[in-house]
Amino acid sequence: MFPQPSARVFKKPRLDDEVRFLRSWIEKPLAMGAVMPSGKLLARTMASYVDLNSDAPVIELGPGTGPITTALVERGVDPRRLVLVEYSPNFCALLRERFPKATVVQGDAYSLRETLGEILREPASAVVSGLRS
Ligand SMILES: C[S@@+](CC[C@H](N)C(=O)[O-])C[C@H]1O[C@@H](n2cnc3c(N)ncnc32)[C@H](O)[C@@H]1O
């Protein structure tokens, strides 16, 4: 049997993200800090710590191509709670496409007062960091 059309349309191959990621690592190895995006198990484990019974923002630092973001949404975190702080403009564009209800901020996670000062209106419920050093 062939896959259903919806499965073919919506199931993006992970290889795309791995190529994107590797390309960014070649260009900026120190900023990327890893050669490949996080795997599903790690992403799900990180997402499992976020409180679903809160409306407060969830800040994700360095979401990259969004594997942890995906796990957060799959777990049931309302995408409108997500504030994604990503340094790379290319990844920001991708994240805006993939998570149109999230707030994507192109900026530096190491200067959060500056990066989120105008954006965050209430204390965050969780900060999930995808940064590695
Ligand atoms: C190791 S990758 C992890 C990506 C993703 N969280 C994952 O688990 O696959 C680090 C990501 O953080 C971003 N990044 C690195 N330094 C940053 C900074 N100072 N502020 C915001 N994002 C940063 C990189 O562009 C990259 O997307």
Tab-separated table of N, CA and C and ligand atoms in Angstrom:
chain	number	residue	atom	x	y	z
A	1	MET	N	0.837	-1.215	0.000
A	1	MET	CA	0.000	0.000	0.000
A	1	MET	C	0.869	1.262	0.000
A	2	PHE	N	0.379	2.281	-0.731
A	2	PHE	CA	1.071	3.564	-0.702
A	2	PHE	C	0.614	4.356	0.515
A	3	PRO	N	1.471	5.244	1.033
A	3	PRO	CA	1.020	6.049	2.177
A	3	PRO	C	-0.128	6.968	1.769
A	4	GLN	N	-0.973	7.319	2.753
A	4	GLN	CA	-2.062	8.254	2.489
A	4	GLN	C	-1.455	9.590	2.059
A	5	PRO	N	-2.173	10.350	1.179
A	5	PRO	CA	-1.634	11.633	0.722
A	5	PRO	C	-1.270	12.554	1.876
A	6	SER	N	-2.109	12.556	2.949
A	6	SER	CA	-1.825	13.482	4.054
A	6	SER	C	-0.481	13.144	4.694
A	7	ALA	N	-0.186	11.839	4.820
A	7	ALA	CA	1.079	11.437	5.432
A	7	ALA	C	2.241	11.907	4.560
A	8	ARG	N	2.065	11.835	3.241
A	8	ARG	CA	3.149	12.252	2.355
A	8	ARG	C	3.350	13.764	2.393
A	9	VAL	N	2.237	14.491	2.539
A	9	VAL	CA	2.327	15.949	2.524
A	9	VAL	C	2.926	16.467	3.829
A	10	PHE	N	2.478	15.928	4.971
A	10	PHE	CA	2.839	16.550	6.240
A	10	PHE	C	4.059	15.950	6.929
A	11	LYS	N	4.430	14.728	6.546
A	11	LYS	CA	5.557	14.110	7.240
A	11	LYS	C	6.855	14.515	6.547
A	12	LYS	N	7.499	15.546	7.073
A	12	LYS	CA	8.742	16.013	6.465
A	12	LYS	C	9.876	15.079	6.827
A	13	PRO	N	10.727	14.734	5.884
A	13	PRO	CA	11.865	13.892	6.247
A	13	PRO	C	12.827	14.637	7.160
A	14	ARG	N	13.298	13.954	8.180
A	14	ARG	CA	14.223	14.558	9.130
A	14	ARG	C	15.534	14.936	8.477
A	15	LEU	N	15.837	14.262	7.350
A	15	LEU	CA	17.096	14.521	6.670
A	15	LEU	C	17.245	15.992	6.312
A	16	ASP	N	16.141	16.629	5.920
A	16	ASP	CA	16.171	18.067	5.607
A	16	ASP	C	16.793	18.852	6.756
A	17	ASP	N	16.309	18.561	7.959
A	17	ASP	CA	16.775	19.296	9.133
A	17	ASP	C	18.234	18.974	9.438
A	18	GLU	N	18.581	17.713	9.238
A	18	GLU	CA	19.975	17.338	9.513
A	18	GLU	C	20.926	18.052	8.562
A	19	VAL	N	20.514	18.194	7.301
A	19	VAL	CA	21.352	18.903	6.326
A	19	VAL	C	21.447	20.383	6.705
A	20	ARG	N	20.294	20.977	7.030
A	20	ARG	CA	20.285	22.391	7.454
A	20	ARG	C	21.221	22.603	8.646
A	21	PHE	N	21.108	21.702	9.592
A	21	PHE	CA	21.861	21.799	10.834
A	21	PHE	C	23.363	21.689	10.567
A	22	LEU	N	23.706	20.678	9.767
A	22	LEU	CA	25.119	20.444	9.456
A	22	LEU	C	25.710	21.641	8.714
A	23	ARG	N	24.901	22.206	7.797
A	23	ARG	CA	25.374	23.371	7.047
A	23	ARG	C	25.659	24.528	8.011
A	24	SER	N	24.771	24.746	8.961
A	24	SER	CA	24.977	25.830	9.929
A	24	SER	C	26.194	25.547	10.798
A	25	TRP	N	26.378	24.285	11.139
A	25	TRP	CA	27.543	23.939	11.972
A	25	TRP	C	28.837	24.208	11.211
A	26	ILE	N	28.852	23.901	9.899
A	26	ILE	CA	30.061	24.155	9.098
A	26	ILE	C	30.339	25.658	9.063
A	27	GLU	N	29.253	26.460	8.943
A	27	GLU	CA	29.435	27.916	8.870
A	27	GLU	C	29.800	28.519	10.229
A	28	LYS	N	29.144	28.042	11.299
A	28	LYS	CA	29.354	28.631	12.633
A	28	LYS	C	29.395	27.534	13.686
A	29	PRO	N	30.483	26.774	13.741
A	29	PRO	CA	30.533	25.634	14.663
A	29	PRO	C	30.363	26.029	16.125
A	30	LEU	N	30.915	27.159	16.524
A	30	LEU	CA	30.837	27.528	17.942
A	30	LEU	C	29.420	27.915	18.336
A	31	ALA	N	28.724	28.625	17.456
A	31	ALA	CA	27.346	29.025	17.766
A	31	ALA	C	26.428	27.809	17.768
A	32	MET	N	26.669	26.855	16.894
A	32	MET	CA	25.788	25.684	16.815
A	32	MET	C	26.033	24.736	17.980
A	33	GLY	N	27.282	24.427	18.258
A	33	GLY	CA	27.598	23.592	19.424
A	33	GLY	C	27.278	22.115	19.247
A	34	ALA	N	26.639	21.737	18.158
A	34	ALA	CA	26.329	20.323	17.900
A	34	ALA	C	26.231	20.135	16.394
A	35	VAL	N	26.453	18.903	15.957
A	35	VAL	CA	26.449	18.624	14.520
A	35	VAL	C	25.049	18.235	14.044
A	36	MET	N	24.254	17.684	14.949
A	36	MET	CA	22.922	17.196	14.573
A	36	MET	C	21.873	17.729	15.554
A	37	PRO	N	20.628	17.848	15.102
A	37	PRO	CA	19.571	18.256	16.025
A	37	PRO	C	19.314	17.187	17.099
A	38	SER	N	18.664	17.596	18.186
A	38	SER	CA	18.341	16.649	19.270
A	38	SER	C	17.431	15.547	18.764
A	39	GLY	N	17.612	14.348	19.325
A	39	GLY	CA	16.742	13.222	18.997
A	39	GLY	C	15.409	13.330	19.735
A	40	LYS	N	14.467	12.504	19.316
A	40	LYS	CA	13.102	12.567	19.872
A	40	LYS	C	13.056	12.260	21.370
A	41	LEU	N	13.864	11.301	21.816
A	41	LEU	CA	13.804	10.904	23.224
A	41	LEU	C	14.239	12.053	24.128
A	42	LEU	N	15.363	12.673	23.766
A	42	LEU	CA	15.848	13.818	24.546
A	42	LEU	C	14.818	14.954	24.514
A	43	ALA	N	14.294	15.235	23.317
A	43	ALA	CA	13.330	16.330	23.166
A	43	ALA	C	12.087	16.060	24.024
A	44	ARG	N	11.580	14.832	23.978
A	44	ARG	CA	10.387	14.487	24.771
A	44	ARG	C	10.673	14.575	26.259
A	45	THR	N	11.870	14.149	26.659
A	45	THR	CA	12.221	14.202	28.089
A	45	THR	C	12.250	15.651	28.562
A	46	MET	N	12.851	16.534	27.759
A	46	MET	CA	12.908	17.948	28.157
A	46	MET	C	11.496	18.528	28.237
A	47	ALA	N	10.674	18.182	27.247
A	47	ALA	CA	9.302	18.721	27.212
A	47	ALA	C	8.475	18.223	28.395
A	48	SER	N	8.824	17.052	28.913
A	48	SER	CA	8.011	16.449	29.979
A	48	SER	C	8.059	17.257	31.275
A	49	TYR	N	9.030	18.151	31.420
A	49	TYR	CA	9.154	18.942	32.658
A	49	TYR	C	8.296	20.205	32.653
A	50	VAL	N	7.700	20.522	31.503
A	50	VAL	CA	6.942	21.779	31.413
A	50	VAL	C	5.517	21.582	31.935
A	51	ASP	N	5.092	22.541	32.770
A	51	ASP	CA	3.774	22.491	33.403
A	51	ASP	C	2.675	22.804	32.376
A	52	LEU	N	1.785	21.833	32.176
A	52	LEU	CA	0.695	22.033	31.214
A	52	LEU	C	-0.467	22.813	31.820
A	53	ASN	N	-0.465	22.921	33.163
A	53	ASN	CA	-1.578	23.605	33.835
A	53	ASN	C	-1.291	25.071	34.073
A	54	SER	N	-0.496	25.650	33.238
A	54	SER	CA	-0.158	27.063	33.367
A	54	SER	C	-0.364	27.731	32.017
A	55	ASP	N	-0.673	29.019	32.068
A	55	ASP	CA	-0.795	29.787	30.815
A	55	ASP	C	0.445	30.628	30.585
A	56	ALA	N	1.362	30.601	31.549
A	56	ALA	CA	2.528	31.491	31.482
A	56	ALA	C	3.478	31.061	30.359
A	57	PRO	N	4.272	32.014	29.878
A	57	PRO	CA	5.171	31.725	28.758
A	57	PRO	C	6.179	30.616	29.058
A	58	VAL	N	6.531	29.905	28.009
A	58	VAL	CA	7.608	28.915	28.054
A	58	VAL	C	8.677	29.430	27.097
A	59	ILE	N	9.848	29.722	27.647
A	59	ILE	CA	10.932	30.270	26.818
A	59	ILE	C	11.828	29.121	26.385
A	60	GLU	N	12.093	29.060	25.104
A	60	GLU	CA	13.065	28.067	24.626
A	60	GLU	C	14.267	28.812	24.048
A	61	LEU	N	15.434	28.471	24.553
A	61	LEU	CA	16.673	29.119	24.106
A	61	LEU	C	17.355	28.245	23.066
A	62	GLY	N	17.654	28.805	21.906
A	62	GLY	CA	18.354	28.058	20.851
A	62	GLY	C	17.545	26.898	20.300
A	63	PRO	N	16.335	27.154	19.812
A	63	PRO	CA	15.502	26.044	19.307
A	63	PRO	C	16.001	25.420	18.009
A	64	GLY	N	16.855	26.107	17.276
A	64	GLY	CA	17.390	25.540	16.032
A	64	GLY	C	16.288	25.242	15.039
A	65	THR	N	16.208	23.983	14.588
A	65	THR	CA	15.160	23.589	13.634
A	65	THR	C	13.863	23.201	14.357
A	66	GLY	N	13.903	23.119	15.679
A	66	GLY	CA	12.671	22.941	16.449
A	66	GLY	C	12.326	21.550	16.953
A	67	PRO	N	13.286	20.644	17.165
A	67	PRO	CA	12.885	19.327	17.677
A	67	PRO	C	12.293	19.381	19.088
A	68	ILE	N	12.826	20.249	19.945
A	68	ILE	CA	12.276	20.354	21.306
A	68	ILE	C	10.939	21.113	21.258
A	69	THR	N	10.874	22.108	20.389
A	69	THR	CA	9.613	22.844	20.197
A	69	THR	C	8.513	21.870	19.770
A	70	THR	N	8.835	20.997	18.834
A	70	THR	CA	7.868	20.004	18.356
A	70	THR	C	7.412	19.122	19.515
A	71	ALA	N	8.368	18.685	20.334
A	71	ALA	CA	8.014	17.822	21.469
A	71	ALA	C	7.120	18.574	22.461
A	72	LEU	N	7.380	19.865	22.651
A	72	LEU	CA	6.548	20.661	23.561
A	72	LEU	C	5.115	20.732	23.039
A	73	VAL	N	4.978	20.996	21.748
A	73	VAL	CA	3.639	21.111	21.151
A	73	VAL	C	2.936	19.750	21.172
A	74	GLU	N	3.692	18.692	20.842
A	74	GLU	CA	3.095	17.347	20.852
A	74	GLU	C	2.641	16.954	22.260
A	75	ARG	N	3.352	17.459	23.255
A	75	ARG	CA	2.968	17.131	24.637
A	75	ARG	C	1.694	17.844	25.055
A	76	GLY	N	1.378	18.947	24.344
A	76	GLY	CA	0.149	19.667	24.664
A	76	GLY	C	0.378	21.085	25.129
A	77	VAL	N	1.611	21.574	25.029
A	77	VAL	CA	1.875	22.969	25.381
A	77	VAL	C	1.275	23.842	24.267
A	78	ASP	N	0.441	24.794	24.660
A	78	ASP	CA	-0.175	25.704	23.688
A	78	ASP	C	0.939	26.489	22.980
A	79	PRO	N	1.013	26.418	21.642
A	79	PRO	CA	2.100	27.108	20.937
A	79	PRO	C	2.138	28.610	21.200
A	80	ARG	N	0.970	29.171	21.592
A	80	ARG	CA	0.958	30.629	21.873
A	80	ARG	C	1.742	30.954	23.136
A	81	ARG	N	2.020	29.948	23.964
A	81	ARG	CA	2.848	30.188	25.162
A	81	ARG	C	4.335	30.239	24.815
A	82	LEU	N	4.698	29.739	23.652
A	82	LEU	CA	6.125	29.556	23.353
A	82	LEU	C	6.802	30.850	22.902
A	83	VAL	N	7.923	31.135	23.523
A	83	VAL	CA	8.768	32.261	23.116
A	83	VAL	C	10.120	31.656	22.736
A	84	LEU	N	10.415	31.673	21.454
A	84	LEU	CA	11.592	30.974	20.936
A	84	LEU	C	12.693	31.981	20.652
A	85	VAL	N	13.785	31.873	21.386
A	85	VAL	CA	14.900	32.822	21.217
A	85	VAL	C	16.009	32.134	20.431
A	86	GLU	N	16.167	32.547	19.202
A	86	GLU	CA	17.134	31.891	18.304
A	86	GLU	C	18.020	32.950	17.651
A	87	TYR	N	19.303	32.630	17.588
A	87	TYR	CA	20.304	33.560	17.069
A	87	TYR	C	20.298	33.608	15.537
A	88	SER	N	20.096	32.451	14.923
A	88	SER	CA	20.228	32.359	13.462
A	88	SER	C	18.964	32.862	12.762
A	89	PRO	N	19.114	33.868	11.877
A	89	PRO	CA	17.944	34.373	11.138
A	89	PRO	C	17.311	33.295	10.256
A	90	ASN	N	18.122	32.387	9.710
A	90	ASN	CA	17.570	31.317	8.871
A	90	ASN	C	16.676	30.389	9.688
A	91	PHE	N	17.153	30.007	10.873
A	91	PHE	CA	16.335	29.136	11.722
A	91	PHE	C	15.087	29.886	12.200
A	92	CYS	N	15.217	31.189	12.446
A	92	CYS	CA	14.037	31.973	12.863
A	92	CYS	C	12.960	31.908	11.780
A	93	ALA	N	13.372	32.041	10.528
A	93	ALA	CA	12.400	32.001	9.418
A	93	ALA	C	11.717	30.628	9.376
A	94	LEU	N	12.504	29.590	9.561
A	94	LEU	CA	11.964	28.221	9.553
A	94	LEU	C	10.982	28.015	10.722
A	95	LEU	N	11.370	28.512	11.893
A	95	LEU	CA	10.523	28.364	13.088
A	95	LEU	C	9.204	29.126	12.927
A	96	ARG	N	9.259	30.290	12.299
A	96	ARG	CA	8.023	31.069	12.089
A	96	ARG	C	7.072	30.322	11.160
A	97	GLU	N	7.656	29.633	10.186
A	97	GLU	CA	6.859	28.834	9.255
A	97	GLU	C	6.234	27.635	9.990
A	98	ARG	N	7.048	26.972	10.804
A	98	ARG	CA	6.591	25.744	11.454
A	98	ARG	C	5.699	25.973	12.656
A	99	PHE	N	5.928	27.081	13.355
A	99	PHE	CA	5.168	27.348	14.589
A	99	PHE	C	4.605	28.777	14.514
A	100	PRO	N	3.621	28.970	13.609
A	100	PRO	CA	3.146	30.340	13.368
A	100	PRO	C	2.515	31.004	14.595
A	101	LYS	N	2.081	30.218	15.574
A	101	LYS	CA	1.445	30.831	16.757
A	101	LYS	C	2.466	31.172	17.839
A	102	ALA	N	3.663	30.654	17.702
A	102	ALA	CA	4.701	30.954	18.704
A	102	ALA	C	5.302	32.333	18.427
A	103	THR	N	5.935	32.895	19.462
A	103	THR	CA	6.666	34.149	19.281
A	103	THR	C	8.129	33.791	19.037
A	104	VAL	N	8.597	34.113	17.849
A	104	VAL	CA	9.989	33.807	17.505
A	104	VAL	C	10.794	35.103	17.592
A	105	VAL	N	11.832	35.080	18.415
A	105	VAL	CA	12.635	36.282	18.624
A	105	VAL	C	14.053	36.008	18.138
A	106	GLN	N	14.488	36.800	17.194
A	106	GLN	CA	15.867	36.647	16.733
A	106	GLN	C	16.740	37.462	17.675
A	107	GLY	N	17.564	36.776	18.466
A	107	GLY	CA	18.380	37.500	19.426
A	107	GLY	C	19.286	36.571	20.202
A	108	ASP	N	19.946	37.192	21.197
A	108	ASP	CA	20.983	36.494	21.949
A	108	ASP	C	20.441	36.007	23.297
A	109	ALA	N	20.509	34.696	23.493
A	109	ALA	CA	20.024	34.103	24.737
A	109	ALA	C	20.881	34.519	25.931
A	110	TYR	N	22.073	35.018	25.663
A	110	TYR	CA	22.947	35.444	26.763
A	110	TYR	C	22.673	36.888	27.188
A	111	SER	N	21.749	37.567	26.486
A	111	SER	CA	21.351	38.925	26.881
A	111	SER	C	19.832	38.972	26.949
A	112	LEU	N	19.251	38.165	27.807
A	112	LEU	CA	17.791	38.021	27.788
A	112	LEU	C	17.042	39.297	28.178
A	113	ARG	N	17.650	40.087	29.047
A	113	ARG	CA	16.982	41.340	29.439
A	113	ARG	C	16.767	42.207	28.199
A	114	GLU	N	17.798	42.275	27.375
A	114	GLU	CA	17.729	43.056	26.134
A	114	GLU	C	16.829	42.360	25.104
A	115	THR	N	17.005	41.049	24.983
A	115	THR	CA	16.297	40.292	23.940
A	115	THR	C	14.793	40.217	24.211
A	116	LEU	N	14.407	40.026	25.484
A	116	LEU	CA	12.995	39.796	25.795
A	116	LEU	C	12.342	40.922	26.584
A	117	GLY	N	13.137	41.942	26.914
A	117	GLY	CA	12.645	43.033	27.768
A	117	GLY	C	11.331	43.626	27.281
A	118	GLU	N	11.198	43.808	25.983
A	118	GLU	CA	10.002	44.450	25.415
A	118	GLU	C	8.903	43.425	25.120
A	119	ILE	N	9.248	42.155	25.189
A	119	ILE	CA	8.330	41.119	24.692
A	119	ILE	C	7.611	40.390	25.817
A	120	LEU	N	8.351	40.063	26.867
A	120	LEU	CA	7.782	39.266	27.960
A	120	LEU	C	6.987	40.156	28.895
A	121	ARG	N	5.711	39.826	29.076
A	121	ARG	CA	4.830	40.668	29.899
A	121	ARG	C	4.567	40.064	31.276
A	122	GLU	N	4.981	38.817	31.461
A	122	GLU	CA	4.757	38.136	32.751
A	122	GLU	C	5.889	37.142	32.965
A	123	PRO	N	6.075	36.692	34.211
A	123	PRO	CA	7.142	35.721	34.467
A	123	PRO	C	6.898	34.431	33.693
A	124	ALA	N	7.974	33.817	33.256
A	124	ALA	CA	7.864	32.565	32.502
A	124	ALA	C	7.571	31.408	33.441
A	125	SER	N	6.902	30.424	32.913
A	125	SER	CA	6.628	29.207	33.672
A	125	SER	C	7.812	28.246	33.578
A	126	ALA	N	8.518	28.301	32.446
A	126	ALA	CA	9.673	27.400	32.253
A	126	ALA	C	10.633	27.991	31.239
A	127	VAL	N	11.897	27.643	31.418
A	127	VAL	CA	12.909	27.978	30.414
A	127	VAL	C	13.551	26.666	29.987
A	128	VAL	N	13.459	26.391	28.711
A	128	VAL	CA	14.033	25.158	28.170
A	128	VAL	C	15.225	25.580	27.323
A	129	SER	N	16.389	25.025	27.645
A	129	SER	CA	17.573	25.456	26.899
A	129	SER	C	18.073	24.357	25.967
A	130	GLY	N	18.193	24.722	24.710
A	130	GLY	CA	18.763	23.808	23.714
A	130	GLY	C	20.176	24.210	23.368
A	131	LEU	N	20.736	25.142	24.150
A	131	LEU	CA	22.107	25.597	23.895
A	131	LEU	C	23.088	24.576	24.428
A	132	ARG	N	24.197	24.440	23.747
A	132	ARG	CA	25.265	23.566	24.259
A	132	ARG	C	26.577	24.316	24.135
A	133	SER	N	27.413	24.100	25.094
A	133	SER	CA	28.710	24.778	24.977
A	133	SER	C	29.814	23.812	25.333
B	1	LIG	C1	23.141	22.771	19.769
B	1	LIG	S1	22.008	23.648	18.726
B	1	LIG	C2	20.488	22.937	19.396
B	1	LIG	C3	19.286	23.163	18.535
B	1	LIG	C4	18.013	22.503	19.068
B	1	LIG	N1	17.645	23.041	20.371
B	1	LIG	C5	18.177	21.022	19.179
B	1	LIG	O1	18.142	20.516	20.309
B	1	LIG	O2	18.356	20.362	18.155
B	1	LIG	C6	22.100	25.285	19.410
B	1	LIG	C7	21.131	26.290	18.776
B	1	LIG	O3	21.244	27.477	19.535
B	1	LIG	C8	21.406	28.616	18.689
B	1	LIG	N2	22.223	29.569	19.448
B	1	LIG	C9	23.549	29.498	19.735
B	1	LIG	N3	23.935	30.529	20.490
B	1	LIG	C10	22.807	31.259	20.726
B	1	LIG	C11	22.549	32.437	21.471
B	1	LIG	N4	23.529	33.086	22.129
B	1	LIG	N5	21.290	32.911	21.489
B	1	LIG	C12	20.293	32.268	20.835
B	1	LIG	N6	20.474	31.139	20.113
B	1	LIG	C13	21.719	30.632	20.064
B	1	LIG	C14	22.098	28.053	17.448
B	1	LIG	O4	21.844	28.894	16.324
B	1	LIG	C15	21.420	26.685	17.348
B	1	LIG	O5	20.233	26.773	16.628
